[in-house]
PDB file of C-alpha atoms in Angstrom:
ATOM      1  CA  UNK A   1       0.000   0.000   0.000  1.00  0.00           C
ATOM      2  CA  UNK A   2       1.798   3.105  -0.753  1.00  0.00           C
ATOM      3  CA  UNK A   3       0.528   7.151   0.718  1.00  0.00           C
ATOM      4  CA  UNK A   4       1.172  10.243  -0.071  1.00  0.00           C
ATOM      5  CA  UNK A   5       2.086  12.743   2.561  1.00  0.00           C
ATOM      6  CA  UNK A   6       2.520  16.714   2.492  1.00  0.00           C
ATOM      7  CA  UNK A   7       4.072  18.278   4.798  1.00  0.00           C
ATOM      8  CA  UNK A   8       2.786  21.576   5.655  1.00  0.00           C
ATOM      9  CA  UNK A   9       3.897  24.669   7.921  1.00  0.00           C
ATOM     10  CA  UNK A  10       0.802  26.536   9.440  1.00  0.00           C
ATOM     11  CA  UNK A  11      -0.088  29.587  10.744  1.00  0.00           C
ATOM     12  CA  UNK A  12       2.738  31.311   9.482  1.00  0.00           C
ATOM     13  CA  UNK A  13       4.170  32.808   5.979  1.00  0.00           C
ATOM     14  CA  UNK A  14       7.788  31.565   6.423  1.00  0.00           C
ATOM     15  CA  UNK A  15       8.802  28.688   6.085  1.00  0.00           C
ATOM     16  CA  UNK A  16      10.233  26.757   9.078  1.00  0.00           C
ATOM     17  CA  UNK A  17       8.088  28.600  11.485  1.00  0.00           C
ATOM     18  CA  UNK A  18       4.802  28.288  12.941  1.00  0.00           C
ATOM     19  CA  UNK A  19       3.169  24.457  13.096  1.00  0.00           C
ATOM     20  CA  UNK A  20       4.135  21.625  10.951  1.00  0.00           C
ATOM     21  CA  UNK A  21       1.419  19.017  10.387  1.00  0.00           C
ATOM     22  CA  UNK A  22       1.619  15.498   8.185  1.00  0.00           C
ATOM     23  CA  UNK A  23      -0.863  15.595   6.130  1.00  0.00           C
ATOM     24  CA  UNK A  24      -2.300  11.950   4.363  1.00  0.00           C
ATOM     25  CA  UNK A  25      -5.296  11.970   2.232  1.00  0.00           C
ATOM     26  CA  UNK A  26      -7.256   8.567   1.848  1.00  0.00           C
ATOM     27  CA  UNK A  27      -9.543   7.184  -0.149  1.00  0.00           C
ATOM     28  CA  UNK A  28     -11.402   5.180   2.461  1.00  0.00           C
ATOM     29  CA  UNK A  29      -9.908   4.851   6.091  1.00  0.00           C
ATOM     30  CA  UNK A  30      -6.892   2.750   7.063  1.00  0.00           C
ATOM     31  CA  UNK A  31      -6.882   0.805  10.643  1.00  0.00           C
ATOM     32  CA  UNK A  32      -6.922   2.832  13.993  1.00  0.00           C
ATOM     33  CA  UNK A  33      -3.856   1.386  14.747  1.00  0.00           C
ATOM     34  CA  UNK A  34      -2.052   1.873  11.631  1.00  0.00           C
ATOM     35  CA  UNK A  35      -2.649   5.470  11.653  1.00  0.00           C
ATOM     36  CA  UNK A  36      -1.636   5.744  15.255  1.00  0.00           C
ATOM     37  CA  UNK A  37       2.155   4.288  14.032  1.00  0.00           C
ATOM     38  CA  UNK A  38       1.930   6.739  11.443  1.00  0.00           C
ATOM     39  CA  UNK A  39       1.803   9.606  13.642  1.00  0.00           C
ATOM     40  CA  UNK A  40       4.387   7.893  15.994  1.00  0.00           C
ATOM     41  CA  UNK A  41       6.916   7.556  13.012  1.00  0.00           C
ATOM     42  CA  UNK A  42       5.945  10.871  11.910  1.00  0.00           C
ATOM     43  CA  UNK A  43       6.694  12.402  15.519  1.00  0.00           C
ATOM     44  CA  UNK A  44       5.385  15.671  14.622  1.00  0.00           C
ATOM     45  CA  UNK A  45       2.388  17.557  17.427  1.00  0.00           C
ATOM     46  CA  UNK A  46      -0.237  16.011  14.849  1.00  0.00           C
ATOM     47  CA  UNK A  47      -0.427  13.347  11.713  1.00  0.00           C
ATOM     48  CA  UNK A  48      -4.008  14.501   9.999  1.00  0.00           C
ATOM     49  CA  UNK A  49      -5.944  12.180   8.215  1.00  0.00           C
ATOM     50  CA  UNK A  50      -8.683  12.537   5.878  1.00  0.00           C
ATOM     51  CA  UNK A  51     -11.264  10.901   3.601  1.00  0.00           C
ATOM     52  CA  UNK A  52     -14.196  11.978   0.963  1.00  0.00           C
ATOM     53  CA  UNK A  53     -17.621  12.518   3.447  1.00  0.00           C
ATOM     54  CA  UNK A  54     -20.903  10.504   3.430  1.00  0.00           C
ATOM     55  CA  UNK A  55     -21.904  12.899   6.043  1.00  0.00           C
ATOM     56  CA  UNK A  56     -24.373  15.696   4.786  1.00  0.00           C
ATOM     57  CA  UNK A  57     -22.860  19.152   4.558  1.00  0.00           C
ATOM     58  CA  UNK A  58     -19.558  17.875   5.140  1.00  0.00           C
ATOM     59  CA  UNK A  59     -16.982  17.393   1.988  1.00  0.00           C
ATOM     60  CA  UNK A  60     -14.289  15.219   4.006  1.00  0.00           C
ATOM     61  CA  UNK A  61     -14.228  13.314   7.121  1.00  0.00           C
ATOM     62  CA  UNK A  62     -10.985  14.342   9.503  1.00  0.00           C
ATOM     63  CA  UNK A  63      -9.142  12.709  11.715  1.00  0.00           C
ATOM     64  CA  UNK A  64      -6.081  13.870  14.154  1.00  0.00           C
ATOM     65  CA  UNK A  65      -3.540  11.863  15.928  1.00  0.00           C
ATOM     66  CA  UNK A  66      -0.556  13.021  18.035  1.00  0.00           C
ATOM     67  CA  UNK A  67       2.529  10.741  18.383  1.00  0.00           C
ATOM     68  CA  UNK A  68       0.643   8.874  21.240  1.00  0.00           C
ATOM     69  CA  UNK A  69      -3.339   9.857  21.144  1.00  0.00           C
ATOM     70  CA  UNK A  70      -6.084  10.655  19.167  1.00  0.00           C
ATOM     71  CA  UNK A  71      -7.094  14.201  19.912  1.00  0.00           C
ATOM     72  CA  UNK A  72     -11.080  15.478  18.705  1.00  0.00           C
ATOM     73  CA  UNK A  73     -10.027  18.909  17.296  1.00  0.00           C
ATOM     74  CA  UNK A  74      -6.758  20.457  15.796  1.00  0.00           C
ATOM     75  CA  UNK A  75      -6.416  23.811  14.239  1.00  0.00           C
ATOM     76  CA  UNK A  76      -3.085  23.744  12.721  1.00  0.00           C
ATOM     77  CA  UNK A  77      -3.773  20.692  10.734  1.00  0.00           C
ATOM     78  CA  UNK A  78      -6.901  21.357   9.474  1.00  0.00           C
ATOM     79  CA  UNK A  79      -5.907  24.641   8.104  1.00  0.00           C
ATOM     80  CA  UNK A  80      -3.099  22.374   6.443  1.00  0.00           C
ATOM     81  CA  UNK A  81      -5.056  20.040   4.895  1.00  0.00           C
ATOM     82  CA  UNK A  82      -7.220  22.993   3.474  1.00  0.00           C
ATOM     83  CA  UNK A  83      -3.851  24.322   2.325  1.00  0.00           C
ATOM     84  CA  UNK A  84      -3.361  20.701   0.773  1.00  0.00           C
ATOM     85  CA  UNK A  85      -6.415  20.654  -0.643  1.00  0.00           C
ATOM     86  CA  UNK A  86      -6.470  23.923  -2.652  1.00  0.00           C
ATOM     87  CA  UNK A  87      -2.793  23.734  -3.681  1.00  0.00           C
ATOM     88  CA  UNK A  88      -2.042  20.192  -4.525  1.00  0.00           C
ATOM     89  CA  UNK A  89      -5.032  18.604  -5.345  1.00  0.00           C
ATOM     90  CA  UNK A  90      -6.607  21.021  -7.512  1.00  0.00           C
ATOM     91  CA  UNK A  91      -9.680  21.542  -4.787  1.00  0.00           C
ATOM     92  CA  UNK A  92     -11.551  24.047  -6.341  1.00  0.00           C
ATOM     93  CA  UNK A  93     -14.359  25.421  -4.275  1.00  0.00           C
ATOM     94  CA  UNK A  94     -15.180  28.489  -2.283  1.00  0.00           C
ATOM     95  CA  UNK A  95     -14.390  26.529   1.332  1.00  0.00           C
ATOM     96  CA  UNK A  96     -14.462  23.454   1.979  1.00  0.00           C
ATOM     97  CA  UNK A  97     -15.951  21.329   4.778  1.00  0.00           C
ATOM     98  CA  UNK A  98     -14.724  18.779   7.048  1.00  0.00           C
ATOM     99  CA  UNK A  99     -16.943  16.743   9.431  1.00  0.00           C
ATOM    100  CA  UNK A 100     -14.817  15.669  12.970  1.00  0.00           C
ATOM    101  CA  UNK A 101     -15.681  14.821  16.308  1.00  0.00           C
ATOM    102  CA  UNK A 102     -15.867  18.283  17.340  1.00  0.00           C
ATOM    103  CA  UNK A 103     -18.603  18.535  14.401  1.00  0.00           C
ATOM    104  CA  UNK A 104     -18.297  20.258  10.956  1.00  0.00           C
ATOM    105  CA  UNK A 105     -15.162  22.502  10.314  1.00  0.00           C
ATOM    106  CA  UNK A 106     -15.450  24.391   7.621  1.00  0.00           C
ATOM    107  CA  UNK A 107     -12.170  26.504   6.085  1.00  0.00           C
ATOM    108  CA  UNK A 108     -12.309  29.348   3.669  1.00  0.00           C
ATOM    109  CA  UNK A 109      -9.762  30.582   1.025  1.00  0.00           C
ATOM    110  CA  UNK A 110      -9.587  33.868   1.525  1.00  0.00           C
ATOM    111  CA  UNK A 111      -6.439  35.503  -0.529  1.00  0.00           C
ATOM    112  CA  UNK A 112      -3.374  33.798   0.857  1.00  0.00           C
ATOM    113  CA  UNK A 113      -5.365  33.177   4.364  1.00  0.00           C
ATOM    114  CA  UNK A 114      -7.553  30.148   5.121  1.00  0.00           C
ATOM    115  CA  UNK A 115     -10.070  31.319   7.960  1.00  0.00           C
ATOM    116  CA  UNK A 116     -11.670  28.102  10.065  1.00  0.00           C
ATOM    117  CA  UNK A 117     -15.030  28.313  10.941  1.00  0.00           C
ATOM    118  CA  UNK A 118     -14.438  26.854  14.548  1.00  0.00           C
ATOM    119  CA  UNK A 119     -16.178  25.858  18.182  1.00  0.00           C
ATOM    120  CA  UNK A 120     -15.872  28.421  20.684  1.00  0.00           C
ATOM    121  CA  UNK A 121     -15.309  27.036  23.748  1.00  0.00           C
ATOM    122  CA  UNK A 122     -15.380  29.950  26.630  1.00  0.00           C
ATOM    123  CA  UNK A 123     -13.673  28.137  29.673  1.00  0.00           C
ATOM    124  CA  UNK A 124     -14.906  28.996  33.283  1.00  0.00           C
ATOM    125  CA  UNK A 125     -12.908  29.919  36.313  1.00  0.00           C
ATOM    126  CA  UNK A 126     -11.575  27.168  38.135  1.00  0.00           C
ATOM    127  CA  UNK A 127     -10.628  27.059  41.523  1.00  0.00           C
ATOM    128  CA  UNK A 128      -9.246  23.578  42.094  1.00  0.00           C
ATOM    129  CA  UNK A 129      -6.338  22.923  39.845  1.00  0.00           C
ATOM    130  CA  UNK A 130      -3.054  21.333  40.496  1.00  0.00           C
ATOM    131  CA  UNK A 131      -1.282  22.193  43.644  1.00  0.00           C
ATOM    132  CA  UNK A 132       2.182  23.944  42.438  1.00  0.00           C
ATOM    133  CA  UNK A 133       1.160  24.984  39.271  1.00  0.00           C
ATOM    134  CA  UNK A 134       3.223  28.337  38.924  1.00  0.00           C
ATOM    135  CA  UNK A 135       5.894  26.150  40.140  1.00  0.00           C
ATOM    136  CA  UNK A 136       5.771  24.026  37.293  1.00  0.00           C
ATOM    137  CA  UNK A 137       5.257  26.129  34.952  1.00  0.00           C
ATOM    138  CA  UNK A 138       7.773  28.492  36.270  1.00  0.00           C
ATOM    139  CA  UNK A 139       6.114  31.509  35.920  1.00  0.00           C
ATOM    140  CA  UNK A 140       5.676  34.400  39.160  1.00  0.00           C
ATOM    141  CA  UNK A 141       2.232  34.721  40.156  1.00  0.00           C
ATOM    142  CA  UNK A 142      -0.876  33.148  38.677  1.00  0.00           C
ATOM    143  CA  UNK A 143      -3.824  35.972  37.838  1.00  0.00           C
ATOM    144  CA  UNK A 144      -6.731  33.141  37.037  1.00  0.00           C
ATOM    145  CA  UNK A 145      -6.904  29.720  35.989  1.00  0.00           C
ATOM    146  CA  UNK A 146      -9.761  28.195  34.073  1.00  0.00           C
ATOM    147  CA  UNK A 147     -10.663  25.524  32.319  1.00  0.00           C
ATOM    148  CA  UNK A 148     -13.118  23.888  29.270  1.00  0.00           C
ATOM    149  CA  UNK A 149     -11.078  21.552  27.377  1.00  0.00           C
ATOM    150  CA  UNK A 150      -7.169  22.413  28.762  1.00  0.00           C
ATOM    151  CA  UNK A 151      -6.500  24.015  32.266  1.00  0.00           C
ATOM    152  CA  UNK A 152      -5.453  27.817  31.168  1.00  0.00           C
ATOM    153  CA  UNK A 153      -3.887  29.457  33.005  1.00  0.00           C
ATOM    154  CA  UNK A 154      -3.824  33.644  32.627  1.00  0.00           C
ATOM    155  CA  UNK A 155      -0.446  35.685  33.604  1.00  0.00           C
ATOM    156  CA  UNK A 156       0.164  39.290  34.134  1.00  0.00           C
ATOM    157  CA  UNK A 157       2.720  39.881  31.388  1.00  0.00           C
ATOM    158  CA  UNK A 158       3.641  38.981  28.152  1.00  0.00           C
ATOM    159  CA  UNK A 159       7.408  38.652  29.357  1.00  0.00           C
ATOM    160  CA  UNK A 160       5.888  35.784  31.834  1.00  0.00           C
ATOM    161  CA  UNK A 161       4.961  33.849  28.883  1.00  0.00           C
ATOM    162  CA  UNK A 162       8.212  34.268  27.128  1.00  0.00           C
ATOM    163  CA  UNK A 163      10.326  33.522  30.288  1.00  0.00           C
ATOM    164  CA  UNK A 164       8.056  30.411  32.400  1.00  0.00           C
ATOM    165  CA  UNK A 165      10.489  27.447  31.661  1.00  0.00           C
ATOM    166  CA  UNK A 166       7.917  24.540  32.369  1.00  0.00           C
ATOM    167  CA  UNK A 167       8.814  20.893  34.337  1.00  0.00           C
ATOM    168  CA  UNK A 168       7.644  18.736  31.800  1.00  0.00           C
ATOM    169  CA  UNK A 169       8.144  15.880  34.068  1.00  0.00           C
ATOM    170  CA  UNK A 170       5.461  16.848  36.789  1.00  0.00           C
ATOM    171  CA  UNK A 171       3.420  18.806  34.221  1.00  0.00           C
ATOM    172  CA  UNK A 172       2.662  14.879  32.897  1.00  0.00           C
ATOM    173  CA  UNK A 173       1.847  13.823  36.454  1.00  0.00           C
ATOM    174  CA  UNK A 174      -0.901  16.365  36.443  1.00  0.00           C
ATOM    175  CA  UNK A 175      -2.656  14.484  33.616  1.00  0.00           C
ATOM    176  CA  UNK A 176      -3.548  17.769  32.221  1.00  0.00           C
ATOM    177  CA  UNK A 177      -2.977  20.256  29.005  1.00  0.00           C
ATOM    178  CA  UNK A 178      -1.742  23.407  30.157  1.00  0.00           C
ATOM    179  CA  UNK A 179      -2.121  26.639  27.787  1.00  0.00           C
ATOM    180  CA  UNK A 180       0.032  29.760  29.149  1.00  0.00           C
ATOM    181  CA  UNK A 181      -1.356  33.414  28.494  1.00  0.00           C
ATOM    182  CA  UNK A 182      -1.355  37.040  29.176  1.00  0.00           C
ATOM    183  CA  UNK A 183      -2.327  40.066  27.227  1.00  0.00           C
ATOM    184  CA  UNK A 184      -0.202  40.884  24.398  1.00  0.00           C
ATOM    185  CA  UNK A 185       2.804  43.773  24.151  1.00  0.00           C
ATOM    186  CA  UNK A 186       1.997  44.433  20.279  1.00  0.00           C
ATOM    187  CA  UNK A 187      -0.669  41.818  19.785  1.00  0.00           C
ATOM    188  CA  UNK A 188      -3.777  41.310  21.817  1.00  0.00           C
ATOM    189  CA  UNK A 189      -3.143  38.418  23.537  1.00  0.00           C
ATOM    190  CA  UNK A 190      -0.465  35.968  23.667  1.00  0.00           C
ATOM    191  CA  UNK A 191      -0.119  31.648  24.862  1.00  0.00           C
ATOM    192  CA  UNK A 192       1.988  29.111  25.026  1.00  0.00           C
ATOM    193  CA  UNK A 193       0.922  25.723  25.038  1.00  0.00           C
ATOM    194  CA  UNK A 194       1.750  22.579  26.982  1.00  0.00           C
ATOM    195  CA  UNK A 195       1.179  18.853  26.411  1.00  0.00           C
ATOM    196  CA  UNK A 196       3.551  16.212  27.811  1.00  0.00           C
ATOM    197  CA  UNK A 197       0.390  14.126  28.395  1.00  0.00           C
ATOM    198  CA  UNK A 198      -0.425  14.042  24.631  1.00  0.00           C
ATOM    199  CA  UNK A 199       3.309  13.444  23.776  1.00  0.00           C
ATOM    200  CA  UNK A 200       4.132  17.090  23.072  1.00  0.00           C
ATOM    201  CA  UNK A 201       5.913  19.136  25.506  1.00  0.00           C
ATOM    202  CA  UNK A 202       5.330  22.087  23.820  1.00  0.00           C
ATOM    203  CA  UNK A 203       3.603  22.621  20.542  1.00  0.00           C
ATOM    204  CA  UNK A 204       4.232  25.520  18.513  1.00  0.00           C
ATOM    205  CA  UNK A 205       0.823  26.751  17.224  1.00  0.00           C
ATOM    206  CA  UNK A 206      -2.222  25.368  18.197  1.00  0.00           C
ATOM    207  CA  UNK A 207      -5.225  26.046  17.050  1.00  0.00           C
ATOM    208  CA  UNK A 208      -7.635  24.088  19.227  1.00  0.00           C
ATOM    209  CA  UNK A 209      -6.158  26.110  22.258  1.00  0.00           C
ATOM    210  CA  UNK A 210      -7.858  29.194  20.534  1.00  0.00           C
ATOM    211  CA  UNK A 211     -10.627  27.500  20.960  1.00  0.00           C
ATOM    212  CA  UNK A 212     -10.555  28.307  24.334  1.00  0.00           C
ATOM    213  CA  UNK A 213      -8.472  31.797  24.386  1.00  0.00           C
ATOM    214  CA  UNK A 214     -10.487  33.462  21.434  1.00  0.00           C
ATOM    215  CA  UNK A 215     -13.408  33.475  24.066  1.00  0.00           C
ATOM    216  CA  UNK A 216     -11.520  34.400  26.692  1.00  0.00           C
ATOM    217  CA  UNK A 217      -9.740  37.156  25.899  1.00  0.00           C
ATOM    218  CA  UNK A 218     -12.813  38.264  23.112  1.00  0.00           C
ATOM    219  CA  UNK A 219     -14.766  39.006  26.711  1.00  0.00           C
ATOM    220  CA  UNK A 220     -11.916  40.529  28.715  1.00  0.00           C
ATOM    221  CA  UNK A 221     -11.025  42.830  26.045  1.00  0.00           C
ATOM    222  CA  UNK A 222     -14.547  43.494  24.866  1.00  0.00           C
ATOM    223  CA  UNK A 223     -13.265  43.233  21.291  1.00  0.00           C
ATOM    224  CA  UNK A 224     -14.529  40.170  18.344  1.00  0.00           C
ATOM    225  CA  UNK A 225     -11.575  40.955  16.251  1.00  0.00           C
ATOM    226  CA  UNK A 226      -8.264  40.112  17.388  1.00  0.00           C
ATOM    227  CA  UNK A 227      -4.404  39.280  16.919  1.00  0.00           C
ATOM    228  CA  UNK A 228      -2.913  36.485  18.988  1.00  0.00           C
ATOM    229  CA  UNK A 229       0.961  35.503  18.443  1.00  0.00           C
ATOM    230  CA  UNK A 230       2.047  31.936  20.051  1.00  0.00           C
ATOM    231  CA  UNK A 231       5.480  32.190  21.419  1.00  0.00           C
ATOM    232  CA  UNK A 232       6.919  28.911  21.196  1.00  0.00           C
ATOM    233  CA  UNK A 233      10.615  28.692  19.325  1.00  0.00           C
ATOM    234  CA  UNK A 234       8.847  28.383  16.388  1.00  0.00           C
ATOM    235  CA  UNK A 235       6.223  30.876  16.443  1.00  0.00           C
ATOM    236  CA  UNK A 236       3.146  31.695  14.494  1.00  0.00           C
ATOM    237  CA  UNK A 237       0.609  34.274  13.925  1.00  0.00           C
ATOM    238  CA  UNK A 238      -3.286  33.397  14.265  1.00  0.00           C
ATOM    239  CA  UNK A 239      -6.192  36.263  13.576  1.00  0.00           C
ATOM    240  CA  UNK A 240      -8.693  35.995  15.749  1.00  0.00           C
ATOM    241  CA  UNK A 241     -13.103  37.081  15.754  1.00  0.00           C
ATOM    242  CA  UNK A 242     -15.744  35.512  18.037  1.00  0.00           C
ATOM    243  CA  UNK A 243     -18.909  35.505  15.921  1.00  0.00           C
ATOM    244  CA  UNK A 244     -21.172  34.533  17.942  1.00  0.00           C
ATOM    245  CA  UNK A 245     -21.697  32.495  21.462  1.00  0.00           C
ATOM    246  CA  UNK A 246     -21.057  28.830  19.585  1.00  0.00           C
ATOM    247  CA  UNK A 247     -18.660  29.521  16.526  1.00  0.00           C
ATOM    248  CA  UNK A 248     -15.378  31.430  16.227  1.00  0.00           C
ATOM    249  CA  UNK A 249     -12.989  32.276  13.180  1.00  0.00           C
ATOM    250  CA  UNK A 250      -9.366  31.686  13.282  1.00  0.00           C
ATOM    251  CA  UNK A 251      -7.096  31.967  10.439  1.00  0.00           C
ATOM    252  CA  UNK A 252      -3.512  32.239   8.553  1.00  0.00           C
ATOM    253  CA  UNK A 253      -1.087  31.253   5.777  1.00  0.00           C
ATOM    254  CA  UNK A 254       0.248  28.263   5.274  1.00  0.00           C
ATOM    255  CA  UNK A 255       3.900  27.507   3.793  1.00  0.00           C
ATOM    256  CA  UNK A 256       4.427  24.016   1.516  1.00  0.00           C
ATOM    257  CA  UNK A 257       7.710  22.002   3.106  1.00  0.00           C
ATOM    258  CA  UNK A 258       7.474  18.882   1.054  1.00  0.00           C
ATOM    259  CA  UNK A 259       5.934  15.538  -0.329  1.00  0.00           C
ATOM    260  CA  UNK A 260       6.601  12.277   0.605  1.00  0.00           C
ATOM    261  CA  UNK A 261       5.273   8.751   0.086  1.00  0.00           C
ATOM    262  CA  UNK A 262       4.900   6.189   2.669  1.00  0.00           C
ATOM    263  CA  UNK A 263       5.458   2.422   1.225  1.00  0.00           C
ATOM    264  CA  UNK A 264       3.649  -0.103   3.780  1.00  0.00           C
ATOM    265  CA  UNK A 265       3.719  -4.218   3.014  1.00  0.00           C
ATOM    266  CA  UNK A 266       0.529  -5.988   3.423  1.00  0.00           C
TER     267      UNK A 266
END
């Protein structure tokens, strides 16, 4: 069985920076378990799978695995297999849409952006987290932490975020996903984001922690348009708009790395 894979840098214009996600379009689906080694041999944050839809109102069906886990949303590799789609595979249409276990995803061209028609997940103050967290993280002083999806956990400073230098050893004993933010120096908000449960200490863009911070910092700043920047090594840039209470938009370029083929017997 032979597959093709792209490999695609996301949420950012250069190339080398911001996410990079395998991406592997099927015909029909492969085995659970033989896309799980995929992503392991892979050993980037996610392998993306995904398949022509049965489902009404959907075009594809997508799937997402991390090195170690199946995750139910990813922003960095949908927007590059929307990048995939329009670029290498002659994909033609105004936006396509992909149906997931977080529901339908739907990502539209839009110049040299693709803008993802996302869940917005506001996440509510939390009071009981895990004990030492600063510690852990390595940051001063903790302003809130809250939680739908990932424990987040706001800052005071944009310089916090830069400087925490996490233990990624007990951040895995807390069995959680840890996003990092403050408000932003030249952008509105900032985040870093943590998953040494998932296999990832830290990942360099991710989209489905916007999920959660688009919300968040939509309320706290009282504005539905926004610029976030993720400071990992790598970096990337991600605009931001709440639309409405259930759906958000979040968007960028994507930069082509490479194609490969995989060659599997059997």
């Amino acid at each position: 069985m032979k597959l093709s894979l792209y490999q695609v840098d996301a949420f950012t214009s250069t190339l080398f920076k911001g996410n990079p996600a395998a991406v592997v379009p099927l015909e029909k689906w492969i085995d659970d378990e033989l896309m799980q080694k995929l992503a392991m041999e892979n050993n980037l944050a996610e392998t993306v799978f995904f398949v022509p839809s049965k489902t009404e109102g959907a075009d594809y069906d997508i799937r997402w695995f991390t090195p170690e886990l199946e995750i139910n949303l990813c922003g960095h590799a949908t927007l590059a297999s929307a990048f995939v789609l329009y670029t290498q595979l002659g994909y033609n249409k105004p936006s396509v849409t992909f149906s997931s276990k977080s529901g339908l995803l739907t990502v539209e061209k839009n110049g040299t952006n693709y803008e993802m028609d996302f869940p917005s997940w506001k996440p509510e103050r939390i009071n009981d987290y895990p004990e030492g967290i600063a510690e852990i993280l390595g940051v001063k002083e903790i302003l809130g932490a809250y939680k739908y999806r990932d424990l987040m956990i706001e800052v005071a400073t944009e310089e916090e975020v830069v400087n925490a230098k996490p233990d990624f050893t007990a951040m895995k004993k807390t069995g959680e996903m840890i996003i990092l933010t403050a408000k932003g120096n030249t952008v509105d908000f900032v985040s870093r984001f943590f998953a040494p449960t998932a296999g990832i200490d830290e990942d360099p863009v991710t989209g489905s922690a916007h999920s959660q911070l688009i919300p968040f910092w939509s309320e706290k700043l009282d504005k539905k348009r926004m610029i976030a920047k993720q400071l990992s090594k790598r970096g990337g840039d991600i605009i931001c708009e709440q639309k409405n209470t259930e759906r958000l938009m979040m968007g960028g370029e994507c930069v082509f790395y490479m194609k490969g083929e995989f060659e599997i017997a059997g």
